[in-house]
Amino acid sequence: MKTCKEFCDNLSDYLDGEMSSDECRLIEDHLAMCPPCALMYECLKTTVSICEKGVSEDMPEDVKERLKVFLRTHCKSDRLKFREE
Amino acid sequence: MGYTNLFVAVCISVMRKGTVEDQAAIDQVLSGDYDAFEKLVEKYQGRVYRHLRKMVKDGQQAEDLLQETFLSAYKGLESFSGSSSFSTWLFRIATNSALMFLRKKRPESVEYNDEIGGGGNHDMMMHSSEFIRTPLEVLLSREGREKIEEAIEGLPVLYRTTIVLRDVEGFSLKEVADIMDTSVAAVKSRLHRARNSVRGTLSSYYTERDVDAN
Ligand SMILES: [Zn+2]
């Protein structure tokens, strides 16, 4: 019989769909009868879903501009090489 | 076909379309079309910059590494074989550059900082219910986002890199392993700990916030 700790150790893999169907059934049965583990699972699921939406992709305009200028300057020599082929 | 299967099929076809588009752009670049390269840069710069910001934290260093990453990508484009997607290849260059930079600057931050707790015990139970009762608009408010970023930034570099690549960037476990040059088992283990650590940090925060509000 698995302990709660062992079930919790598998929740991340379970979320990623990395468990076999037998293992999934065991986890689902346990979650249905163990409120603390079910709560743990809900929290983990919430964490994963807000990580995706919560980390912004804001890139300052001046960083974009400097990248463009930097690349135009430094890629020049290689540009000619590509073209000659 | 069920809705889930249909959804998966649509996602896969969108991904393939992205890969095909990237390959077409790469062919154009290799035939001398620099504008095609600038389009690739525009497409990925935001994500790569975000990733580097999370890895090295310092804005100026992240910017230097961003420039280095795209320059290396340009110079090495001929060696891109297409066996992985362009985005995986690009993130691999960025991740390697950042790890090399961190190893040089503070070796201990990479080599000896690879263990965190976060096994997932019931001791966080008291905290957790407030966290999941908090509405999504609060979790994703300006303040909420700051907390998520703080929780991720508090992790050792290999853990925060893993969680960012998987849960923020949406790479598969296999792709994360390729990008970080490690095994899928190592990715799973780091992800498990990183997610639990972030969960613990956020749970505590929302519990305290709830106590303060009452
Ligand atoms: Zn349990």
PDB file of C-alpha atoms and ligand atoms in Angstrom:
ATOM      1  CA  MET A   1       0.000   0.000   0.000  1.00  0.00           C
ATOM      2  CA  LYS A   2       1.397   3.342  -1.031  1.00  0.00           C
ATOM      3  CA  THR A   3       1.684   6.199   1.453  1.00  0.00           C
ATOM      4  CA  CYS A   4       0.289   9.680   0.865  1.00  0.00           C
ATOM      5  CA  LYS A   5       3.844  10.939   0.417  1.00  0.00           C
ATOM      6  CA  GLU A   6       4.391   8.429  -2.370  1.00  0.00           C
ATOM      7  CA  PHE A   7       1.180   9.496  -4.087  1.00  0.00           C
ATOM      8  CA  CYS A   8       2.170  13.151  -3.784  1.00  0.00           C
ATOM      9  CA  ASP A   9       5.575  12.377  -5.280  1.00  0.00           C
ATOM     10  CA  ASN A  10       3.807  11.157  -8.413  1.00  0.00           C
ATOM     11  CA  LEU A  11       1.392  14.056  -8.866  1.00  0.00           C
ATOM     12  CA  SER A  12       3.718  16.094 -11.068  1.00  0.00           C
ATOM     13  CA  ASP A  13       4.201  13.152 -13.450  1.00  0.00           C
ATOM     14  CA  TYR A  14       0.472  12.470 -13.300  1.00  0.00           C
ATOM     15  CA  LEU A  15      -0.222  16.068 -14.380  1.00  0.00           C
ATOM     16  CA  ASP A  16       2.148  15.602 -17.305  1.00  0.00           C
ATOM     17  CA  GLY A  17       0.360  12.443 -18.406  1.00  0.00           C
ATOM     18  CA  GLU A  18       3.455  10.386 -17.648  1.00  0.00           C
ATOM     19  CA  MET A  19       1.772   7.585 -15.684  1.00  0.00           C
ATOM     20  CA  SER A  20       0.430   4.315 -17.052  1.00  0.00           C
ATOM     21  CA  SER A  21      -3.338   3.838 -17.045  1.00  0.00           C
ATOM     22  CA  ASP A  22      -3.032   1.451 -14.055  1.00  0.00           C
ATOM     23  CA  GLU A  23      -1.005   3.998 -12.112  1.00  0.00           C
ATOM     24  CA  CYS A  24      -3.491   6.712 -13.051  1.00  0.00           C
ATOM     25  CA  ARG A  25      -6.342   4.628 -11.698  1.00  0.00           C
ATOM     26  CA  LEU A  26      -4.509   4.101  -8.403  1.00  0.00           C
ATOM     27  CA  ILE A  27      -3.873   7.830  -8.087  1.00  0.00           C
ATOM     28  CA  GLU A  28      -7.453   8.736  -8.984  1.00  0.00           C
ATOM     29  CA  ASP A  29      -8.816   6.244  -6.452  1.00  0.00           C
ATOM     30  CA  HIS A  30      -6.556   7.684  -3.790  1.00  0.00           C
ATOM     31  CA  LEU A  31      -7.448  11.297  -4.617  1.00  0.00           C
ATOM     32  CA  ALA A  32     -11.140  10.393  -4.380  1.00  0.00           C
ATOM     33  CA  MET A  33     -10.757   9.112  -0.819  1.00  0.00           C
ATOM     34  CA  CYS A  34      -7.976  11.321   0.584  1.00  0.00           C
ATOM     35  CA  PRO A  35      -8.969  15.017   0.871  1.00  0.00           C
ATOM     36  CA  PRO A  36      -5.464  16.248   1.843  1.00  0.00           C
ATOM     37  CA  CYS A  37      -3.910  14.657  -1.254  1.00  0.00           C
ATOM     38  CA  ALA A  38      -6.801  15.915  -3.387  1.00  0.00           C
ATOM     39  CA  LEU A  39      -6.165  19.423  -2.090  1.00  0.00           C
ATOM     40  CA  MET A  40      -2.457  19.043  -2.765  1.00  0.00           C
ATOM     41  CA  TYR A  41      -3.263  17.981  -6.314  1.00  0.00           C
ATOM     42  CA  GLU A  42      -5.591  20.951  -6.877  1.00  0.00           C
ATOM     43  CA  CYS A  43      -2.879  23.314  -5.639  1.00  0.00           C
ATOM     44  CA  LEU A  44      -0.277  21.773  -7.893  1.00  0.00           C
ATOM     45  CA  LYS A  45      -2.625  21.983 -10.860  1.00  0.00           C
ATOM     46  CA  THR A  46      -3.376  25.642 -10.085  1.00  0.00           C
ATOM     47  CA  THR A  47       0.355  26.370  -9.764  1.00  0.00           C
ATOM     48  CA  VAL A  48       1.138  24.856 -13.147  1.00  0.00           C
ATOM     49  CA  SER A  49      -1.732  26.634 -14.875  1.00  0.00           C
ATOM     50  CA  ILE A  50      -0.881  30.072 -13.465  1.00  0.00           C
ATOM     51  CA  CYS A  51       2.842  29.718 -14.238  1.00  0.00           C
ATOM     52  CA  GLU A  52       1.982  29.655 -17.909  1.00  0.00           C
ATOM     53  CA  LYS A  53      -0.291  32.683 -17.784  1.00  0.00           C
ATOM     54  CA  GLY A  54       1.470  34.575 -15.014  1.00  0.00           C
ATOM     55  CA  VAL A  55       4.959  35.121 -16.374  1.00  0.00           C
ATOM     56  CA  SER A  56       4.839  37.987 -18.814  1.00  0.00           C
ATOM     57  CA  GLU A  57       6.732  38.195 -22.070  1.00  0.00           C
ATOM     58  CA  ASP A  58       7.315  41.927 -21.845  1.00  0.00           C
ATOM     59  CA  MET A  59      10.431  42.863 -23.735  1.00  0.00           C
ATOM     60  CA  PRO A  60      11.334  46.548 -23.621  1.00  0.00           C
ATOM     61  CA  GLU A  61      11.302  48.291 -26.991  1.00  0.00           C
ATOM     62  CA  ASP A  62      14.855  49.565 -26.541  1.00  0.00           C
ATOM     63  CA  VAL A  63      16.124  45.989 -25.983  1.00  0.00           C
ATOM     64  CA  LYS A  64      14.419  44.953 -29.247  1.00  0.00           C
ATOM     65  CA  GLU A  65      15.939  47.887 -31.073  1.00  0.00           C
ATOM     66  CA  ARG A  66      19.454  47.235 -29.779  1.00  0.00           C
ATOM     67  CA  LEU A  67      19.155  43.555 -30.720  1.00  0.00           C
ATOM     68  CA  LYS A  68      18.182  44.497 -34.270  1.00  0.00           C
ATOM     69  CA  VAL A  69      21.106  46.912 -34.632  1.00  0.00           C
ATOM     70  CA  PHE A  70      23.555  44.471 -33.028  1.00  0.00           C
ATOM     71  CA  LEU A  71      22.554  41.664 -35.374  1.00  0.00           C
ATOM     72  CA  ARG A  72      22.589  43.842 -38.480  1.00  0.00           C
ATOM     73  CA  THR A  73      26.133  44.895 -37.602  1.00  0.00           C
ATOM     74  CA  HIS A  74      27.506  41.477 -36.644  1.00  0.00           C
ATOM     75  CA  CYS A  75      25.724  39.244 -39.131  1.00  0.00           C
ATOM     76  CA  LYS A  76      26.991  41.218 -42.093  1.00  0.00           C
ATOM     77  CA  SER A  77      30.100  39.150 -42.874  1.00  0.00           C
ATOM     78  CA  ASP A  78      28.191  35.869 -42.635  1.00  0.00           C
ATOM     79  CA  ARG A  79      25.435  37.269 -44.811  1.00  0.00           C
ATOM     80  CA  LEU A  80      27.805  37.565 -47.734  1.00  0.00           C
ATOM     81  CA  LYS A  81      29.058  34.042 -47.150  1.00  0.00           C
ATOM     82  CA  PHE A  82      25.505  32.600 -47.314  1.00  0.00           C
ATOM     83  CA  ARG A  83      24.802  34.444 -50.523  1.00  0.00           C
ATOM     84  CA  GLU A  84      27.872  33.220 -52.374  1.00  0.00           C
ATOM     85  CA  GLU A  85      26.825  29.587 -52.032  1.00  0.00           C
TER      86      GLU A  85
ATOM     87  CA  MET B   1     -13.202  11.771 -33.177  1.00  0.00           C
ATOM     88  CA  GLY B   2     -13.887  13.125 -29.658  1.00  0.00           C
ATOM     89  CA  TYR B   3     -13.397  16.762 -28.805  1.00  0.00           C
ATOM     90  CA  THR B   4     -10.197  16.035 -26.882  1.00  0.00           C
ATOM     91  CA  ASN B   5      -8.711  14.118 -29.804  1.00  0.00           C
ATOM     92  CA  LEU B   6      -9.803  16.825 -32.183  1.00  0.00           C
ATOM     93  CA  PHE B   7      -8.213  19.451 -29.954  1.00  0.00           C
ATOM     94  CA  VAL B   8      -4.957  17.458 -29.795  1.00  0.00           C
ATOM     95  CA  ALA B   9      -5.000  16.973 -33.572  1.00  0.00           C
ATOM     96  CA  VAL B  10      -5.502  20.718 -34.116  1.00  0.00           C
ATOM     97  CA  CYS B  11      -2.678  21.519 -31.672  1.00  0.00           C
ATOM     98  CA  ILE B  12      -0.308  19.109 -33.414  1.00  0.00           C
ATOM     99  CA  SER B  13      -1.175  20.492 -36.834  1.00  0.00           C
ATOM    100  CA  VAL B  14      -0.620  24.066 -35.575  1.00  0.00           C
ATOM    101  CA  MET B  15       2.756  22.991 -34.152  1.00  0.00           C
ATOM    102  CA  ARG B  16       3.737  21.294 -37.404  1.00  0.00           C
ATOM    103  CA  LYS B  17       2.667  24.358 -39.341  1.00  0.00           C
ATOM    104  CA  GLY B  18       4.923  26.472 -37.102  1.00  0.00           C
ATOM    105  CA  THR B  19       7.823  24.103 -37.693  1.00  0.00           C
ATOM    106  CA  VAL B  20       7.239  24.089 -41.451  1.00  0.00           C
ATOM    107  CA  GLU B  21       7.075  27.892 -41.488  1.00  0.00           C
ATOM    108  CA  ASP B  22      10.332  28.105 -39.525  1.00  0.00           C
ATOM    109  CA  GLN B  23      12.047  25.681 -41.883  1.00  0.00           C
ATOM    110  CA  ALA B  24      10.913  27.738 -44.880  1.00  0.00           C
ATOM    111  CA  ALA B  25      12.267  30.890 -43.210  1.00  0.00           C
ATOM    112  CA  ILE B  26      15.582  29.141 -42.468  1.00  0.00           C
ATOM    113  CA  ASP B  27      15.899  28.081 -46.123  1.00  0.00           C
ATOM    114  CA  GLN B  28      15.326  31.694 -47.135  1.00  0.00           C
ATOM    115  CA  VAL B  29      17.970  32.934 -44.697  1.00  0.00           C
ATOM    116  CA  LEU B  30      20.473  30.402 -46.009  1.00  0.00           C
ATOM    117  CA  SER B  31      19.833  31.584 -49.548  1.00  0.00           C
ATOM    118  CA  GLY B  32      20.842  35.074 -48.449  1.00  0.00           C
ATOM    119  CA  ASP B  33      17.551  36.646 -47.362  1.00  0.00           C
ATOM    120  CA  TYR B  34      18.412  38.551 -44.191  1.00  0.00           C
ATOM    121  CA  ASP B  35      14.860  39.859 -43.762  1.00  0.00           C
ATOM    122  CA  ALA B  36      13.725  36.283 -43.206  1.00  0.00           C
ATOM    123  CA  PHE B  37      16.160  36.066 -40.302  1.00  0.00           C
ATOM    124  CA  GLU B  38      14.815  39.269 -38.801  1.00  0.00           C
ATOM    125  CA  LYS B  39      11.328  37.771 -38.951  1.00  0.00           C
ATOM    126  CA  LEU B  40      12.544  34.718 -37.024  1.00  0.00           C
ATOM    127  CA  VAL B  41      14.158  37.026 -34.468  1.00  0.00           C
ATOM    128  CA  GLU B  42      10.917  38.986 -34.086  1.00  0.00           C
ATOM    129  CA  LYS B  43       8.986  35.777 -33.631  1.00  0.00           C
ATOM    130  CA  TYR B  44      11.162  34.364 -30.832  1.00  0.00           C
ATOM    131  CA  GLN B  45      12.933  37.301 -29.173  1.00  0.00           C
ATOM    132  CA  GLY B  46      10.277  37.853 -26.489  1.00  0.00           C
ATOM    133  CA  ARG B  47      10.274  34.250 -25.341  1.00  0.00           C
ATOM    134  CA  VAL B  48      14.059  33.884 -25.415  1.00  0.00           C
ATOM    135  CA  TYR B  49      14.499  37.145 -23.529  1.00  0.00           C
ATOM    136  CA  ARG B  50      11.982  36.084 -20.873  1.00  0.00           C
ATOM    137  CA  HIS B  51      13.785  32.750 -20.500  1.00  0.00           C
ATOM    138  CA  LEU B  52      17.182  34.430 -20.131  1.00  0.00           C
ATOM    139  CA  ARG B  53      15.800  36.963 -17.652  1.00  0.00           C
ATOM    140  CA  LYS B  54      14.604  34.088 -15.518  1.00  0.00           C
ATOM    141  CA  MET B  55      17.910  32.254 -15.800  1.00  0.00           C
ATOM    142  CA  VAL B  56      20.387  35.056 -15.084  1.00  0.00           C
ATOM    143  CA  LYS B  57      17.989  37.545 -13.416  1.00  0.00           C
ATOM    144  CA  ASP B  58      20.108  40.571 -14.336  1.00  0.00           C
ATOM    145  CA  GLY B  59      18.567  42.584 -17.200  1.00  0.00           C
ATOM    146  CA  GLN B  60      21.829  43.712 -18.790  1.00  0.00           C
ATOM    147  CA  GLN B  61      23.334  40.221 -18.730  1.00  0.00           C
ATOM    148  CA  ALA B  62      20.138  38.802 -20.177  1.00  0.00           C
ATOM    149  CA  GLU B  63      20.322  41.329 -22.991  1.00  0.00           C
ATOM    150  CA  ASP B  64      23.963  40.473 -23.758  1.00  0.00           C
ATOM    151  CA  LEU B  65      23.108  36.769 -23.790  1.00  0.00           C
ATOM    152  CA  LEU B  66      20.097  37.444 -25.998  1.00  0.00           C
ATOM    153  CA  GLN B  67      22.307  39.135 -28.577  1.00  0.00           C
ATOM    154  CA  GLU B  68      24.883  36.368 -28.329  1.00  0.00           C
ATOM    155  CA  THR B  69      22.186  33.697 -28.718  1.00  0.00           C
ATOM    156  CA  PHE B  70      20.736  35.094 -31.948  1.00  0.00           C
ATOM    157  CA  LEU B  71      24.177  35.790 -33.386  1.00  0.00           C
ATOM    158  CA  SER B  72      25.241  32.194 -32.645  1.00  0.00           C
ATOM    159  CA  ALA B  73      21.990  30.963 -34.146  1.00  0.00           C
ATOM    160  CA  TYR B  74      22.633  32.948 -37.304  1.00  0.00           C
ATOM    161  CA  LYS B  75      26.213  31.763 -37.614  1.00  0.00           C
ATOM    162  CA  GLY B  76      25.285  28.175 -36.884  1.00  0.00           C
ATOM    163  CA  LEU B  77      22.121  28.074 -38.967  1.00  0.00           C
ATOM    164  CA  GLU B  78      23.730  25.862 -41.590  1.00  0.00           C
ATOM    165  CA  SER B  79      24.317  23.224 -38.935  1.00  0.00           C
ATOM    166  CA  PHE B  80      20.642  23.226 -37.901  1.00  0.00           C
ATOM    167  CA  SER B  81      19.585  19.775 -39.034  1.00  0.00           C
ATOM    168  CA  GLY B  82      15.858  20.000 -38.437  1.00  0.00           C
ATOM    169  CA  SER B  83      15.928  16.912 -36.220  1.00  0.00           C
ATOM    170  CA  SER B  84      14.434  19.088 -33.481  1.00  0.00           C
ATOM    171  CA  SER B  85      12.236  22.135 -33.921  1.00  0.00           C
ATOM    172  CA  PHE B  86      13.932  25.479 -34.486  1.00  0.00           C
ATOM    173  CA  SER B  87      12.588  26.749 -31.144  1.00  0.00           C
ATOM    174  CA  THR B  88      14.125  23.807 -29.254  1.00  0.00           C
ATOM    175  CA  TRP B  89      17.433  24.395 -31.006  1.00  0.00           C
ATOM    176  CA  LEU B  90      17.314  28.130 -30.277  1.00  0.00           C
ATOM    177  CA  PHE B  91      16.452  27.638 -26.594  1.00  0.00           C
ATOM    178  CA  ARG B  92      19.277  25.135 -26.341  1.00  0.00           C
ATOM    179  CA  ILE B  93      21.754  27.775 -27.528  1.00  0.00           C
ATOM    180  CA  ALA B  94      20.300  30.338 -25.108  1.00  0.00           C
ATOM    181  CA  THR B  95      20.316  27.923 -22.162  1.00  0.00           C
ATOM    182  CA  ASN B  96      23.884  26.790 -22.810  1.00  0.00           C
ATOM    183  CA  SER B  97      25.107  30.390 -23.089  1.00  0.00           C
ATOM    184  CA  ALA B  98      23.389  31.331 -19.837  1.00  0.00           C
ATOM    185  CA  LEU B  99      24.709  28.282 -17.976  1.00  0.00           C
ATOM    186  CA  MET B 100      28.214  28.941 -19.277  1.00  0.00           C
ATOM    187  CA  PHE B 101      27.958  32.542 -18.153  1.00  0.00           C
ATOM    188  CA  LEU B 102      26.686  31.525 -14.686  1.00  0.00           C
ATOM    189  CA  ARG B 103      29.359  28.838 -14.275  1.00  0.00           C
ATOM    190  CA  LYS B 104      32.037  31.384 -15.037  1.00  0.00           C
ATOM    191  CA  LYS B 105      30.589  34.061 -12.797  1.00  0.00           C
ATOM    192  CA  ARG B 106      29.470  31.974  -9.841  1.00  0.00           C
ATOM    193  CA  PRO B 107      30.220  28.268 -10.314  1.00  0.00           C
ATOM    194  CA  GLU B 108      28.565  27.382  -7.006  1.00  0.00           C
ATOM    195  CA  SER B 109      25.256  28.819  -8.255  1.00  0.00           C
ATOM    196  CA  VAL B 110      25.091  26.047 -10.847  1.00  0.00           C
ATOM    197  CA  GLU B 111      27.160  23.153  -9.534  1.00  0.00           C
ATOM    198  CA  TYR B 112      26.437  23.078  -5.823  1.00  0.00           C
ATOM    199  CA  ASN B 113      22.975  24.453  -5.759  1.00  0.00           C
ATOM    200  CA  ASP B 114      21.086  21.582  -7.249  1.00  0.00           C
ATOM    201  CA  GLU B 115      19.086  20.445  -4.254  1.00  0.00           C
ATOM    202  CA  ILE B 116      15.892  21.866  -2.885  1.00  0.00           C
ATOM    203  CA  GLY B 117      13.150  20.500  -0.721  1.00  0.00           C
ATOM    204  CA  GLY B 118       9.579  20.284  -1.868  1.00  0.00           C
ATOM    205  CA  GLY B 119       8.741  16.606  -1.610  1.00  0.00           C
ATOM    206  CA  GLY B 120       5.098  17.381  -1.131  1.00  0.00           C
ATOM    207  CA  ASN B 121       3.936  16.558   2.372  1.00  0.00           C
ATOM    208  CA  HIS B 122       0.684  17.235   4.051  1.00  0.00           C
ATOM    209  CA  ASP B 123       2.277  19.956   6.162  1.00  0.00           C
ATOM    210  CA  MET B 124       1.188  22.576   3.650  1.00  0.00           C
ATOM    211  CA  MET B 125      -2.451  21.564   3.987  1.00  0.00           C
ATOM    212  CA  MET B 126      -3.447  24.484   6.158  1.00  0.00           C
ATOM    213  CA  HIS B 127      -2.115  26.844   3.578  1.00  0.00           C
ATOM    214  CA  SER B 128      -3.375  25.229   0.464  1.00  0.00           C
ATOM    215  CA  SER B 129      -7.105  25.718   0.684  1.00  0.00           C
ATOM    216  CA  GLU B 130      -6.808  29.530   0.662  1.00  0.00           C
ATOM    217  CA  PHE B 131      -4.648  29.315  -2.409  1.00  0.00           C
ATOM    218  CA  ILE B 132      -7.143  27.365  -4.500  1.00  0.00           C
ATOM    219  CA  ARG B 133     -10.057  29.424  -3.167  1.00  0.00           C
ATOM    220  CA  THR B 134      -8.369  32.581  -4.460  1.00  0.00           C
ATOM    221  CA  PRO B 135     -10.037  33.654  -7.716  1.00  0.00           C
ATOM    222  CA  LEU B 136      -7.983  33.420 -10.890  1.00  0.00           C
ATOM    223  CA  GLU B 137      -8.196  37.168 -11.485  1.00  0.00           C
ATOM    224  CA  VAL B 138      -6.444  37.704  -8.151  1.00  0.00           C
ATOM    225  CA  LEU B 139      -3.848  34.993  -8.821  1.00  0.00           C
ATOM    226  CA  LEU B 140      -3.120  36.636 -12.163  1.00  0.00           C
ATOM    227  CA  SER B 141      -3.422  40.261 -11.027  1.00  0.00           C
ATOM    228  CA  ARG B 142      -0.337  42.436 -11.144  1.00  0.00           C
ATOM    229  CA  GLU B 143       0.463  41.530  -7.552  1.00  0.00           C
ATOM    230  CA  GLY B 144      -0.286  37.860  -8.187  1.00  0.00           C
ATOM    231  CA  ARG B 145       2.035  37.761 -11.182  1.00  0.00           C
ATOM    232  CA  GLU B 146       4.803  39.353  -9.159  1.00  0.00           C
ATOM    233  CA  LYS B 147       4.428  36.587  -6.575  1.00  0.00           C
ATOM    234  CA  ILE B 148       4.626  33.882  -9.243  1.00  0.00           C
ATOM    235  CA  GLU B 149       7.784  35.458 -10.665  1.00  0.00           C
ATOM    236  CA  GLU B 150       9.310  35.786  -7.187  1.00  0.00           C
ATOM    237  CA  ALA B 151       8.527  32.164  -6.368  1.00  0.00           C
ATOM    238  CA  ILE B 152      10.202  30.997  -9.583  1.00  0.00           C
ATOM    239  CA  GLU B 153      13.166  33.325  -9.178  1.00  0.00           C
ATOM    240  CA  GLY B 154      13.758  31.962  -5.677  1.00  0.00           C
ATOM    241  CA  LEU B 155      14.570  28.525  -7.085  1.00  0.00           C
ATOM    242  CA  PRO B 156      18.116  27.323  -7.877  1.00  0.00           C
ATOM    243  CA  VAL B 157      18.965  27.902 -11.526  1.00  0.00           C
ATOM    244  CA  LEU B 158      18.495  24.337 -12.837  1.00  0.00           C
ATOM    245  CA  TYR B 159      15.069  24.160 -11.213  1.00  0.00           C
ATOM    246  CA  ARG B 160      13.844  27.532 -12.394  1.00  0.00           C
ATOM    247  CA  THR B 161      15.129  26.795 -15.883  1.00  0.00           C
ATOM    248  CA  THR B 162      13.228  23.498 -15.902  1.00  0.00           C
ATOM    249  CA  ILE B 163       9.929  24.953 -14.688  1.00  0.00           C
ATOM    250  CA  VAL B 164      10.164  27.915 -17.070  1.00  0.00           C
ATOM    251  CA  LEU B 165      10.858  25.691 -20.081  1.00  0.00           C
ATOM    252  CA  ARG B 166       8.071  23.268 -19.236  1.00  0.00           C
ATOM    253  CA  ASP B 167       5.314  25.301 -17.596  1.00  0.00           C
ATOM    254  CA  VAL B 168       5.912  28.781 -19.008  1.00  0.00           C
ATOM    255  CA  GLU B 169       7.287  27.954 -22.474  1.00  0.00           C
ATOM    256  CA  GLY B 170       5.298  24.755 -22.888  1.00  0.00           C
ATOM    257  CA  PHE B 171       8.112  22.513 -24.163  1.00  0.00           C
ATOM    258  CA  SER B 172       7.553  18.757 -23.773  1.00  0.00           C
ATOM    259  CA  LEU B 173       9.574  16.838 -21.161  1.00  0.00           C
ATOM    260  CA  LYS B 174      11.703  15.378 -23.938  1.00  0.00           C
ATOM    261  CA  GLU B 175      12.343  18.824 -25.436  1.00  0.00           C
ATOM    262  CA  VAL B 176      13.294  20.234 -22.031  1.00  0.00           C
ATOM    263  CA  ALA B 177      15.728  17.331 -21.624  1.00  0.00           C
ATOM    264  CA  ASP B 178      17.231  18.105 -25.059  1.00  0.00           C
ATOM    265  CA  ILE B 179      17.490  21.812 -24.317  1.00  0.00           C
ATOM    266  CA  MET B 180      19.149  21.232 -20.941  1.00  0.00           C
ATOM    267  CA  ASP B 181      21.253  18.342 -22.171  1.00  0.00           C
ATOM    268  CA  THR B 182      19.979  15.978 -19.509  1.00  0.00           C
ATOM    269  CA  SER B 183      17.678  12.962 -19.116  1.00  0.00           C
ATOM    270  CA  VAL B 184      13.883  13.012 -19.049  1.00  0.00           C
ATOM    271  CA  ALA B 185      14.100  11.439 -15.577  1.00  0.00           C
ATOM    272  CA  ALA B 186      16.185  14.379 -14.323  1.00  0.00           C
ATOM    273  CA  VAL B 187      13.695  16.815 -15.849  1.00  0.00           C
ATOM    274  CA  LYS B 188      10.771  15.064 -14.139  1.00  0.00           C
ATOM    275  CA  SER B 189      12.535  15.079 -10.791  1.00  0.00           C
ATOM    276  CA  ARG B 190      13.492  18.769 -10.979  1.00  0.00           C
ATOM    277  CA  LEU B 191      10.047  19.684 -12.234  1.00  0.00           C
ATOM    278  CA  HIS B 192       8.376  17.866  -9.366  1.00  0.00           C
ATOM    279  CA  ARG B 193      10.484  19.721  -6.828  1.00  0.00           C
ATOM    280  CA  ALA B 194      10.263  23.084  -8.560  1.00  0.00           C
ATOM    281  CA  ARG B 195       6.481  22.917  -8.898  1.00  0.00           C
ATOM    282  CA  ASN B 196       6.079  21.905  -5.275  1.00  0.00           C
ATOM    283  CA  SER B 197       8.370  24.658  -4.119  1.00  0.00           C
ATOM    284  CA  VAL B 198       6.419  27.274  -6.101  1.00  0.00           C
ATOM    285  CA  ARG B 199       3.154  25.780  -4.864  1.00  0.00           C
ATOM    286  CA  GLY B 200       4.420  26.016  -1.270  1.00  0.00           C
ATOM    287  CA  THR B 201       5.553  29.624  -1.666  1.00  0.00           C
ATOM    288  CA  LEU B 202       2.270  30.706  -3.242  1.00  0.00           C
ATOM    289  CA  SER B 203       0.187  28.738  -0.743  1.00  0.00           C
ATOM    290  CA  SER B 204       1.930  30.432   2.196  1.00  0.00           C
ATOM    291  CA  TYR B 205       1.551  33.807   0.577  1.00  0.00           C
ATOM    292  CA  TYR B 206      -2.204  33.461   0.016  1.00  0.00           C
ATOM    293  CA  THR B 207      -2.733  32.066   3.505  1.00  0.00           C
ATOM    294  CA  GLU B 208      -0.981  35.029   5.107  1.00  0.00           C
ATOM    295  CA  ARG B 209      -2.822  37.375   2.800  1.00  0.00           C
ATOM    296  CA  ASP B 210      -6.101  35.787   3.846  1.00  0.00           C
ATOM    297  CA  VAL B 211      -5.213  36.083   7.550  1.00  0.00           C
ATOM    298  CA  ASP B 212      -4.262  39.742   7.078  1.00  0.00           C
ATOM    299  CA  ALA B 213      -7.529  40.466   5.313  1.00  0.00           C
ATOM    300  CA  ASN B 214      -9.642  39.011   8.132  1.00  0.00           C
TER     301      ASN B 214
HETATM  302 ZN    ZN C   1      -3.337  10.865   0.641  1.00  0.00          ZN
END
